[in-house]
Coordinates of C-alpha atoms in Angstrom, one line a residue:
Chain A
M1 CA -23.8 13.8 8.6
A2 CA -23.1 13.5 12.2
R3 CA -19.8 12.1 13.1
R4 CA -20.1 8.8 14.8
N5 CA -18.4 8.3 18.2
A6 CA -15.9 5.4 18.7
F7 CA -18.5 2.7 19.7
E8 CA -20.8 3.6 17.0
T9 CA -17.7 3.0 14.6
V10 CA -17.3 -0.4 16.3
K11 CA -20.9 -1.2 15.6
V12 CA -20.6 -0.3 12.0
A13 CA -17.3 -2.4 11.8
R14 CA -18.9 -5.5 13.2
R15 CA -22.2 -5.2 10.8
V16 CA -23.0 -8.7 9.6
K17 CA -23.3 -7.3 6.1
R18 CA -19.9 -5.7 6.1
P19 CA -18.2 -7.1 3.0
G20 CA -15.6 -9.8 3.7
A21 CA -12.4 -10.7 2.0
L22 CA -14.0 -12.9 -0.8
Q23 CA -16.2 -10.2 -1.7
Y24 CA -13.2 -7.8 -2.1
F25 CA -11.3 -10.6 -4.1
E26 CA -14.2 -10.7 -6.6
R27 CA -14.7 -7.0 -7.0
V28 CA -11.3 -5.6 -6.9
F29 CA -9.7 -8.1 -8.9
D30 CA -10.2 -10.5 -12.1
G31 CA -9.9 -14.2 -12.1
F32 CA -9.9 -15.2 -8.5
V33 CA -8.5 -18.7 -8.0
E34 CA -9.0 -20.0 -4.4
L35 CA -6.1 -21.8 -2.8
R36 CA -6.7 -24.0 0.2
G37 CA -5.0 -25.6 3.2
D38 CA -2.0 -25.3 5.3
R39 CA -0.5 -28.4 4.1
T40 CA 0.0 -29.6 7.7
F41 CA -3.4 -30.0 9.5
A42 CA -6.6 -28.4 7.7
D43 CA -8.3 -26.0 5.7
D44 CA -9.3 -23.3 7.9
A45 CA -12.5 -21.3 6.3
A46 CA -12.1 -18.2 8.5
V47 CA -8.9 -17.4 6.5
V48 CA -9.6 -17.4 2.6
G49 CA -6.8 -16.7 -0.2
G50 CA -5.7 -17.4 -3.6
L51 CA -4.6 -15.9 -6.8
A52 CA -6.0 -13.1 -9.0
W53 CA -5.3 -10.4 -11.4
L54 CA -4.9 -6.8 -10.4
G55 CA -5.1 -5.3 -13.7
E56 CA -2.3 -6.8 -15.6
T57 CA -0.4 -8.1 -12.5
P58 CA -1.0 -11.4 -10.9
V59 CA -1.2 -11.0 -6.9
T60 CA -1.9 -13.2 -4.0
V61 CA -4.8 -12.2 -2.0
I62 CA -5.5 -13.3 1.7
G63 CA -7.9 -12.3 3.9
T64 CA -10.4 -13.3 7.0
Q65 CA -13.8 -14.1 6.0
K66 CA -16.8 -14.1 8.4
G67 CA -19.9 -15.8 7.4
T68 CA -23.0 -14.1 6.0
N69 CA -25.7 -16.4 7.9
I70 CA -25.6 -18.6 10.9
D71 CA -24.4 -21.9 8.8
D72 CA -21.7 -19.9 7.1
N73 CA -20.7 -18.3 10.4
I74 CA -20.4 -21.9 12.0
A75 CA -18.2 -22.9 9.0
R76 CA -16.1 -19.9 9.2
N77 CA -15.9 -19.7 12.9
F78 CA -17.4 -16.1 12.7
G79 CA -14.0 -15.1 11.0
Q80 CA -11.7 -16.1 13.9
P81 CA -8.9 -18.0 12.7
H82 CA -7.2 -21.2 14.1
P83 CA -3.3 -21.6 13.9
E84 CA -4.0 -23.6 10.6
G85 CA -5.6 -20.5 9.3
Y86 CA -2.5 -18.3 9.8
R87 CA -0.2 -21.2 8.5
K88 CA -2.3 -21.4 5.1
A89 CA -1.9 -17.6 5.1
L90 CA 1.9 -18.0 5.4
R91 CA 2.0 -20.8 2.8
L92 CA 0.4 -18.5 0.4
M93 CA 2.6 -15.7 1.1
R94 CA 5.8 -17.9 0.7
Q95 CA 4.4 -18.9 -2.6
A96 CA 3.9 -15.2 -3.5
E97 CA 7.6 -14.5 -2.7
K98 CA 8.7 -17.6 -4.9
F99 CA 7.1 -15.9 -7.9
R100 CA 7.5 -12.4 -6.6
R101 CA 3.8 -11.5 -6.6
P102 CA 2.7 -8.9 -4.4
V103 CA 0.5 -10.0 -1.2
I104 CA -2.5 -7.9 -0.5
T105 CA -4.4 -8.7 2.8
F106 CA -8.1 -8.0 3.8
V107 CA -8.3 -8.1 7.6
N108 CA -11.8 -8.3 9.3
T109 CA -11.4 -10.5 12.5
A110 CA -12.5 -10.2 16.1
G111 CA -9.2 -11.7 16.8
A112 CA -7.6 -15.1 16.7
F113 CA -9.9 -17.9 18.1
A114 CA -9.4 -18.6 21.9
G115 CA -10.3 -22.4 22.2
I116 CA -8.7 -25.8 23.4
G117 CA -7.8 -26.8 19.8
A118 CA -6.3 -23.5 18.8
E119 CA -4.0 -23.5 21.7
E120 CA -3.1 -27.4 21.4
R121 CA -2.0 -26.5 17.6
G122 CA -0.2 -23.5 19.0
Q123 CA -1.8 -20.3 18.3
G124 CA 0.8 -18.3 19.8
E125 CA 3.5 -19.9 17.4
A126 CA 1.4 -19.5 14.4
I127 CA 1.0 -15.7 14.8
A128 CA 4.5 -15.4 15.9
K129 CA 5.8 -17.0 13.1
N130 CA 3.8 -15.0 10.5
L131 CA 5.1 -11.8 12.1
Y132 CA 8.5 -13.1 11.8
E133 CA 8.4 -14.3 8.3
M134 CA 6.4 -11.5 7.1
S135 CA 9.2 -8.9 8.3
T136 CA 11.5 -10.4 5.6
L137 CA 9.1 -11.7 2.9
E138 CA 10.7 -10.7 -0.2
T139 CA 8.1 -9.5 -2.2
P140 CA 5.6 -6.2 -1.4
I141 CA 2.8 -6.7 1.1
V142 CA -0.3 -4.3 1.6
S143 CA -2.7 -4.9 4.2
I144 CA -6.0 -3.5 4.5
V145 CA -8.1 -3.4 7.6
T146 CA -11.7 -3.7 6.3
G147 CA -13.8 -4.2 9.6
E148 CA -12.6 -5.3 12.9
G149 CA -8.7 -5.4 13.3
G150 CA -8.7 -7.5 16.4
S151 CA -5.2 -7.6 18.1
G152 CA -2.7 -10.2 17.3
G153 CA -5.0 -12.2 15.3
A154 CA -5.3 -9.3 12.8
L155 CA -1.6 -8.1 13.1
A156 CA -0.6 -11.7 12.1
L157 CA -1.9 -10.8 8.6
A158 CA -1.1 -7.1 8.6
L159 CA 2.8 -6.8 9.1
A160 CA 3.2 -5.1 5.7
D161 CA 4.9 -2.3 3.5
T162 CA 1.8 -0.1 3.9
V163 CA -1.3 -0.6 6.2
W164 CA -4.7 1.0 5.3
A165 CA -8.0 0.9 6.9
L166 CA -11.6 1.6 5.9
E167 CA -13.1 4.7 7.4
N168 CA -15.3 2.8 9.7
S169 CA -13.1 0.1 10.7
T170 CA -11.2 -0.3 13.9
Y171 CA -7.9 -1.7 15.0
S172 CA -7.0 -2.4 18.6
I173 CA -5.2 -4.3 21.1
L174 CA -8.2 -6.0 22.3
S175 CA -12.2 -5.7 21.7
P176 CA -13.5 -2.8 23.8
E177 CA -15.4 -5.4 25.8
G178 CA -12.2 -7.3 26.6
F179 CA -10.4 -4.3 27.3
A180 CA -12.9 -2.9 30.0
S181 CA -13.1 -6.3 31.2
I182 CA -9.5 -6.7 32.1
L183 CA -8.8 -3.1 33.2
W184 CA -12.2 -2.4 35.0
R185 CA -13.4 -5.9 35.4
D186 CA -16.6 -4.8 33.7
A187 CA -17.3 -5.7 30.1
S188 CA -20.5 -3.4 30.0
R189 CA -18.2 -0.1 29.9
A190 CA -17.1 -1.0 26.3
N191 CA -18.6 2.4 25.0
E192 CA -16.2 4.0 27.4
A193 CA -13.4 1.7 26.5
A194 CA -14.0 2.4 22.7
E195 CA -13.6 6.2 23.3
L196 CA -10.3 5.5 25.3
M197 CA -8.7 3.0 23.0
R198 CA -8.2 5.2 19.9
L199 CA -9.3 2.5 17.8
T200 CA -10.8 4.5 14.9
A201 CA -9.3 5.0 11.4
E202 CA -8.8 8.6 12.2
D203 CA -6.9 7.9 15.4
L204 CA -4.8 5.0 13.8
L205 CA -3.5 7.5 11.1
K206 CA -2.9 10.1 13.8
N207 CA -0.6 7.8 15.7
G208 CA 1.1 6.3 12.4
V209 CA -0.4 2.7 12.7
I210 CA -2.0 3.0 9.5
D211 CA -0.9 5.1 6.4
K212 CA -4.0 5.6 4.4
I213 CA -7.7 6.0 5.2
I214 CA -10.0 4.5 2.5
P215 CA -13.3 6.3 2.4
E216 CA -16.7 4.8 2.7
A217 CA -20.0 6.3 1.6
A218 CA -21.9 7.8 4.4
E219 CA -24.2 4.7 4.9
G220 CA -21.1 2.4 5.0
A221 CA -19.3 0.0 2.9
D222 CA -22.0 -2.6 3.4
A223 CA -24.6 -0.4 1.9
N224 CA -22.5 1.0 -0.9
F225 CA -19.8 -1.6 -1.6
A226 CA -18.9 -0.5 -5.2
F227 CA -17.9 3.2 -3.7
T228 CA -15.1 1.6 -1.3
A229 CA -13.9 -1.4 -3.6
D230 CA -13.5 1.0 -6.4
I231 CA -11.2 3.3 -4.3
I232 CA -9.2 0.2 -3.0
K233 CA -8.7 -0.8 -6.7
K234 CA -7.5 2.5 -7.7
E235 CA -5.3 2.8 -4.7
L236 CA -3.7 -0.6 -5.3
L237 CA -3.2 0.1 -8.8
D238 CA -1.2 3.1 -7.7
V239 CA 0.9 1.6 -5.1
I240 CA 2.0 -2.0 -6.1
P241 CA 4.0 -0.7 -9.2
K242 CA 5.8 1.5 -6.9
L243 CA 6.4 -1.3 -4.4
L244 CA 7.4 -3.7 -7.2
A245 CA 9.9 -1.1 -8.6
K246 CA 12.0 -1.1 -5.3
D247 CA 14.8 -3.5 -5.0
K248 CA 14.4 -6.3 -2.2
R249 CA 16.9 -4.5 0.1
Q250 CA 15.1 -1.2 -0.1
L251 CA 11.8 -2.9 0.4
L252 CA 12.6 -4.9 3.5
D253 CA 14.7 -2.0 5.1
A254 CA 11.7 0.2 4.8
R255 CA 9.3 -2.5 6.2
Y256 CA 11.6 -3.1 9.3
A257 CA 11.8 0.7 9.6
R258 CA 8.0 1.1 9.5
F259 CA 7.6 -1.3 12.4
R260 CA 10.9 -0.3 14.3
K261 CA 9.5 3.3 15.0
Y262 CA 6.7 2.4 17.3
G263 CA 7.2 3.1 21.0
E264 CA 7.1 6.3 23.1
F265 CA 9.6 6.3 26.1
E266 CA 12.2 8.6 27.9
E267 CA 15.8 7.9 28.6
Q268 CA 17.7 9.1 31.6
S269 CA 21.4 8.6 31.4
Chain B
M1 CA -9.1 -29.7 49.9
N2 CA -12.4 -27.6 50.3
L3 CA -11.0 -26.4 53.5
F4 CA -7.9 -24.9 51.8
K5 CA -9.8 -23.3 49.1
K6 CA -12.2 -21.5 51.4
K7 CA -9.0 -20.1 53.1
Q8 CA -7.5 -18.8 49.7
Y9 CA -8.5 -15.3 50.4
V10 CA -7.5 -15.2 54.1
P11 CA -4.4 -13.3 54.4
I12 CA -1.5 -15.3 55.9
T13 CA 0.8 -12.8 57.0
G14 CA -0.2 -10.1 59.4
S15 CA -2.5 -10.4 62.4
R16 CA -5.9 -12.3 62.7
E17 CA -8.1 -11.6 65.9
G18 CA -6.7 -13.9 68.9
A19 CA -3.7 -14.7 66.9
P20 CA -0.1 -13.8 67.7
V21 CA 1.2 -10.9 65.3
V22 CA 3.7 -12.2 62.9
P23 CA 5.8 -9.8 61.0
D24 CA 5.2 -9.1 57.3
G25 CA 7.2 -11.2 54.9
L26 CA 8.5 -13.8 56.8
W27 CA 5.9 -16.6 55.8
L28 CA 5.0 -16.9 52.0
K29 CA 2.0 -18.9 50.7
C30 CA 3.2 -21.4 48.0
P31 CA 1.3 -20.6 44.8
S32 CA 1.2 -24.2 44.0
C33 CA 0.2 -26.0 47.2
R34 CA -1.1 -22.9 48.9
K35 CA 0.9 -24.0 52.3
A36 CA 2.5 -21.3 54.3
I37 CA 6.4 -21.6 53.9
Y38 CA 8.9 -19.9 56.1
Q39 CA 10.8 -17.7 53.9
K40 CA 14.2 -18.9 55.0
E41 CA 13.3 -22.4 54.0
L42 CA 12.9 -21.3 50.2
G43 CA 16.5 -20.9 49.2
E44 CA 17.9 -19.0 46.3
F45 CA 15.8 -21.1 43.9
K46 CA 12.7 -20.2 45.4
V47 CA 11.4 -23.8 45.5
C48 CA 8.6 -24.9 47.9
P49 CA 10.1 -27.3 50.2
N50 CA 6.5 -28.9 50.5
C51 CA 5.3 -29.6 47.0
S52 CA 8.6 -28.4 44.9
G53 CA 6.3 -25.7 43.2
Y54 CA 8.2 -22.7 42.0
F55 CA 7.6 -19.1 43.5
R56 CA 8.0 -16.3 40.8
L57 CA 11.3 -14.7 40.6
S58 CA 11.8 -11.1 40.2
A59 CA 14.1 -10.0 37.2
R60 CA 17.1 -9.5 39.6
E61 CA 16.6 -12.8 41.5
R62 CA 16.6 -14.7 38.1
L63 CA 19.7 -12.7 36.7
A64 CA 21.5 -13.6 39.9
L65 CA 20.8 -17.6 39.1
V66 CA 21.8 -17.2 35.5
A67 CA 24.7 -14.8 34.9
D68 CA 27.9 -15.6 36.1
E69 CA 28.8 -13.5 39.1
G70 CA 29.9 -9.9 38.4
T71 CA 29.6 -10.2 34.6
F72 CA 26.3 -8.5 34.0
E73 CA 26.3 -5.1 32.4
E74 CA 22.9 -3.7 32.0
T75 CA 21.8 -2.0 28.8
D76 CA 19.1 0.9 28.5
S77 CA 18.7 0.8 32.3
G78 CA 17.4 4.4 32.4
M79 CA 14.4 3.8 29.8
A80 CA 11.2 4.5 31.3
S81 CA 7.7 4.5 30.0
K82 CA 5.6 7.7 29.0
N83 CA 1.8 7.6 28.5
P84 CA 1.4 7.1 24.6
A85 CA -2.4 6.4 24.9
D86 CA -3.0 9.0 27.6
Y87 CA -4.3 6.3 29.7
P88 CA -5.9 7.9 32.9
G89 CA -3.8 7.1 36.1
Y90 CA -1.0 5.3 34.1
E91 CA 1.7 7.5 35.2
E92 CA 0.6 6.9 38.7
K93 CA 0.5 3.4 38.4
L94 CA 3.9 3.3 36.7
R95 CA 5.4 5.3 39.8
K96 CA 3.8 2.9 42.4
T97 CA 4.8 -0.1 40.6
S98 CA 8.3 0.9 40.2
E99 CA 8.6 1.8 43.8
A100 CA 7.1 -1.6 44.8
A101 CA 9.0 -3.6 42.2
G102 CA 12.3 -1.8 42.7
S103 CA 12.8 -1.7 39.0
N104 CA 11.6 0.9 36.5
E105 CA 10.2 -1.6 33.8
A106 CA 9.1 -5.1 33.2
V107 CA 12.5 -6.4 31.5
I108 CA 16.1 -6.0 32.3
C109 CA 18.5 -6.2 29.4
G110 CA 22.3 -6.5 29.3
F111 CA 25.3 -8.7 28.3
C112 CA 27.1 -11.2 30.6
E113 CA 28.5 -14.4 30.7
V114 CA 26.8 -17.8 31.4
C115 CA 29.0 -20.5 32.2
G116 CA 31.8 -18.6 30.8
N117 CA 30.1 -18.0 27.4
K118 CA 29.3 -14.2 26.5
T119 CA 25.9 -13.6 25.7
A120 CA 23.0 -11.2 25.5
L121 CA 20.3 -11.7 28.2
A122 CA 16.9 -10.4 28.9
V123 CA 14.8 -11.2 31.9
M124 CA 11.2 -10.3 32.3
D125 CA 9.7 -9.6 35.6
S126 CA 6.0 -10.5 36.3
H127 CA 5.9 -8.3 39.2
F128 CA 5.8 -5.2 37.1
I129 CA 2.3 -4.9 35.7
M130 CA 2.3 -8.6 35.1
G131 CA 5.3 -8.3 33.0
S132 CA 3.3 -6.7 30.2
M133 CA 5.1 -5.5 27.1
G134 CA 4.7 -1.8 26.2
S135 CA 7.0 0.5 24.4
V136 CA 9.8 0.0 26.9
V137 CA 9.8 -3.5 26.9
G138 CA 9.4 -3.8 23.1
E139 CA 12.2 -1.2 22.6
K140 CA 14.7 -2.5 25.1
L141 CA 14.4 -6.1 23.7
T142 CA 14.7 -4.8 20.0
R143 CA 17.7 -2.9 20.9
L144 CA 19.1 -6.0 22.7
F145 CA 18.5 -8.2 19.5
E146 CA 20.1 -5.4 17.4
K147 CA 23.3 -4.9 19.5
A148 CA 23.6 -8.8 19.5
V149 CA 23.7 -8.6 15.8
E150 CA 26.5 -6.1 16.0
K151 CA 28.5 -7.9 18.5
R152 CA 27.8 -11.4 16.9
S153 CA 26.4 -12.6 20.3
P154 CA 23.8 -15.2 21.2
V155 CA 20.5 -14.0 22.9
I156 CA 18.8 -15.7 25.9
V157 CA 15.2 -14.1 26.8
F158 CA 13.6 -15.3 30.0
S159 CA 9.8 -14.6 29.4
A160 CA 7.4 -13.8 32.3
S161 CA 4.5 -12.0 30.9
G162 CA 0.7 -11.7 30.7
G163 CA 1.1 -10.2 27.3
A164 CA 0.7 -7.0 25.7
R165 CA 0.3 -3.8 28.2
M166 CA -3.2 -2.8 27.8
Q167 CA -2.5 0.8 29.3
E168 CA -0.4 1.6 26.1
G169 CA -3.1 0.4 23.6
I170 CA -2.3 -0.3 20.1
I171 CA 1.3 0.7 20.4
S172 CA 1.8 -2.4 22.8
L173 CA 0.5 -4.4 19.9
M174 CA 2.9 -3.2 17.5
Q175 CA 5.8 -4.1 19.8
M176 CA 5.0 -7.6 18.8
A177 CA 5.9 -6.7 15.1
K178 CA 8.9 -4.9 15.9
V179 CA 10.5 -7.2 18.2
S180 CA 9.6 -10.3 16.1
A181 CA 11.4 -8.3 13.2
A182 CA 14.4 -7.7 15.4
V183 CA 14.7 -11.6 16.2
K184 CA 14.4 -12.3 12.5
K185 CA 17.3 -10.0 11.7
H186 CA 19.3 -11.7 14.5
S187 CA 18.5 -15.1 13.2
D188 CA 19.2 -14.3 9.5
A189 CA 22.9 -13.2 10.7
G190 CA 23.2 -16.8 11.8
L191 CA 23.0 -16.2 15.3
F192 CA 21.7 -18.3 18.3
Y193 CA 18.5 -17.5 20.4
I194 CA 17.3 -19.3 23.5
S195 CA 13.9 -18.6 24.7
A196 CA 13.3 -19.7 28.2
L197 CA 9.5 -19.6 29.1
T198 CA 8.7 -19.0 32.9
D199 CA 5.4 -18.6 34.6
P200 CA 3.4 -16.9 32.9
T201 CA 4.1 -16.7 29.4
T202 CA 0.8 -15.6 27.6
G203 CA -0.8 -13.4 25.3
G204 CA 1.2 -11.2 22.9
V205 CA 4.4 -12.4 24.4
S206 CA 3.6 -16.0 23.6
A207 CA 2.7 -14.9 20.1
S208 CA 5.8 -13.0 19.3
F209 CA 9.6 -13.4 20.4
A210 CA 8.9 -16.0 23.1
A211 CA 7.8 -18.5 20.5
L212 CA 10.8 -17.9 18.1
G213 CA 13.8 -19.3 19.8
D214 CA 16.1 -21.6 18.0
V215 CA 15.7 -23.7 21.2
I216 CA 12.8 -22.9 23.7
L217 CA 13.2 -24.0 27.3
A218 CA 10.5 -23.8 30.0
E219 CA 10.4 -24.1 33.6
P220 CA 8.1 -27.1 35.0
G221 CA 4.6 -26.2 35.6
A222 CA 4.8 -22.9 33.9
L223 CA 1.6 -21.3 32.5
I224 CA 2.2 -21.0 28.9
G225 CA -0.6 -20.1 26.1
F226 CA -1.9 -17.6 24.0
A227 CA -5.6 -17.0 25.3
G228 CA -6.6 -16.9 29.0
R229 CA -8.2 -19.8 30.6
R230 CA -11.3 -17.6 31.5
V231 CA -11.9 -16.6 27.9
I232 CA -11.6 -20.1 26.7
E233 CA -14.0 -21.6 29.1
Q234 CA -16.4 -18.7 27.9
T235 CA -16.1 -19.5 24.5
M236 CA -16.1 -23.4 24.5
K237 CA -18.6 -23.6 27.6
Q238 CA -16.5 -26.7 28.6
K239 CA -14.1 -27.6 31.3
L240 CA -10.6 -27.5 30.2
P241 CA -8.6 -30.7 30.2
D242 CA -6.2 -31.2 33.4
G243 CA -2.6 -29.4 33.1
F244 CA -4.0 -27.4 30.2
Q245 CA -1.6 -24.7 29.0
T246 CA 1.2 -25.9 31.2
A247 CA 4.9 -26.4 30.0
E248 CA 4.3 -30.1 30.2
F249 CA 1.2 -29.7 27.8
I250 CA 2.9 -27.4 25.4
M251 CA 5.8 -29.9 25.3
D252 CA 3.6 -32.7 24.4
H253 CA 2.2 -30.6 21.7
G254 CA 5.4 -30.1 20.2
F255 CA 6.0 -26.3 20.9
I256 CA 9.0 -26.4 23.2
D257 CA 12.1 -28.3 23.2
K258 CA 13.0 -28.9 26.9
I259 CA 11.7 -28.5 30.4
A260 CA 14.5 -27.7 32.8
E261 CA 14.1 -27.5 36.6
R262 CA 15.1 -24.0 37.9
A263 CA 18.4 -25.7 39.4
E264 CA 19.5 -26.9 36.1
M265 CA 18.4 -24.1 33.9
K266 CA 22.0 -22.3 33.9
D267 CA 23.9 -25.4 33.1
T268 CA 21.6 -26.3 30.4
I269 CA 21.8 -22.9 28.9
G270 CA 25.7 -23.0 29.4
A271 CA 25.7 -26.2 27.5
L272 CA 23.6 -24.8 24.6
L273 CA 25.6 -21.8 24.4
A274 CA 28.9 -23.9 24.2
L275 CA 27.5 -25.8 21.2
H276 CA 26.9 -22.8 19.3
R277 CA 30.2 -20.9 20.1
G278 CA 31.3 -21.5 16.2
S279 CA 28.3 -19.6 14.9
C280 CA 28.5 -16.8 17.3
D281 CA 31.7 -15.5 17.2
G282 CA 31.2 -12.7 19.9
A283 CA 30.3 -15.6 22.2
A284 CA 33.8 -17.1 22.8

């Protein structure tokens, strides 16, 4: 089939029917038990998480969840987390560290929510704290971008030992609309922005932002969910034992180095 | 007041028809009260004599206010941006900005003394592509934290940034993770970090190292927040509360420790560093 251009990929990544974290929890793992709340303020339904079995291994699963209809979307704030969502994720990650359970995150969000309450409760601090703590979390972390990887709101769940992305997912500094609006003051040039932003899985693999592309059936992960979910399961079953076999120092040094490498610059003496 | 608002876009330097010609740069418009201020009246702290509002400082001006005279030794001064995302016109923009701002990037890093205490110091510059963080800002800060671990030195970072640098795309986003991990390394070594927030500290900088200080200070009235005002107004479809996203608002909500006037910032930092001399043996 014909290759999609970048903005077509953005549209596939945003499809309402694109599977969310909860669907992956049910399909890829066994015995999912949902755990809620950040123990401080609230339970943010845009971020879901809990415990499950990956084969014979207990794991902690976390992800962003968009709604499947209007009511659900309102309850889940269209998958855009508030600070309490990030704090809930961090709580579950700390718990995973305590029991040395691997953490697997599924990211599909347009970004951290921009709102009054989100600012009042420290959206910036919540994201920063996740980056800070995840960088030394003493248990393996695998992150999979399954749809939209929207900026800091996605990164706050994706500082991992290995980061994967679905074939038709995107991961970018901002939405193409936002990018066009900031740089050219014209959100309608989103199509053009998408091309320039190198936000497709293929681009991300090329510049080392992700380590692996998870294939989708030609019609997309929404149309053939089993195809993609089964590949994810197979890949996780392969990588998790390898990450668990590393000692803590090795694991954290490699994670630090993974993010330490980003940047392109020149130096004059 | 409407009269003033309408005049916002009228240049106050240069000539207008029928008005006498005034040389450029002698008069500056206060960003807070919008009054034209004679430059010499501003003083080294650049505080408006009319409303006490702050003019934004360049990194060099800030440095002169914070570091003890003659002690600052810059690190990585020759580091300059490339164009990792091949963004059209980025090299040209960097060149022009460098010439206008008189520096080659949006942060200056180094080691110095503050009130006699040795410390690492980074100062961002909002005059350089709005202090945005791309590869160079991320790398310089990361190296500063790493060097501070080696030297067992505290770190002070003055933030002034609109967030991640759009022109470098996703690589700018990754700098948030890179610098935050370096801050954690520094913290795990038992070392002290002061984050000082100045106008503006927003976006990806507010969501990474700026929010991670052991002590977080801010200048009065500084704009501090994650999302832009316009974006929030559009999503919420309501007017934002008075003083939203100011340093005072952020302190009321529990996210910073202290608001320090510009004139007392250095002494505040000096006192905090002195209290941590025992933990940072490179600081004495």
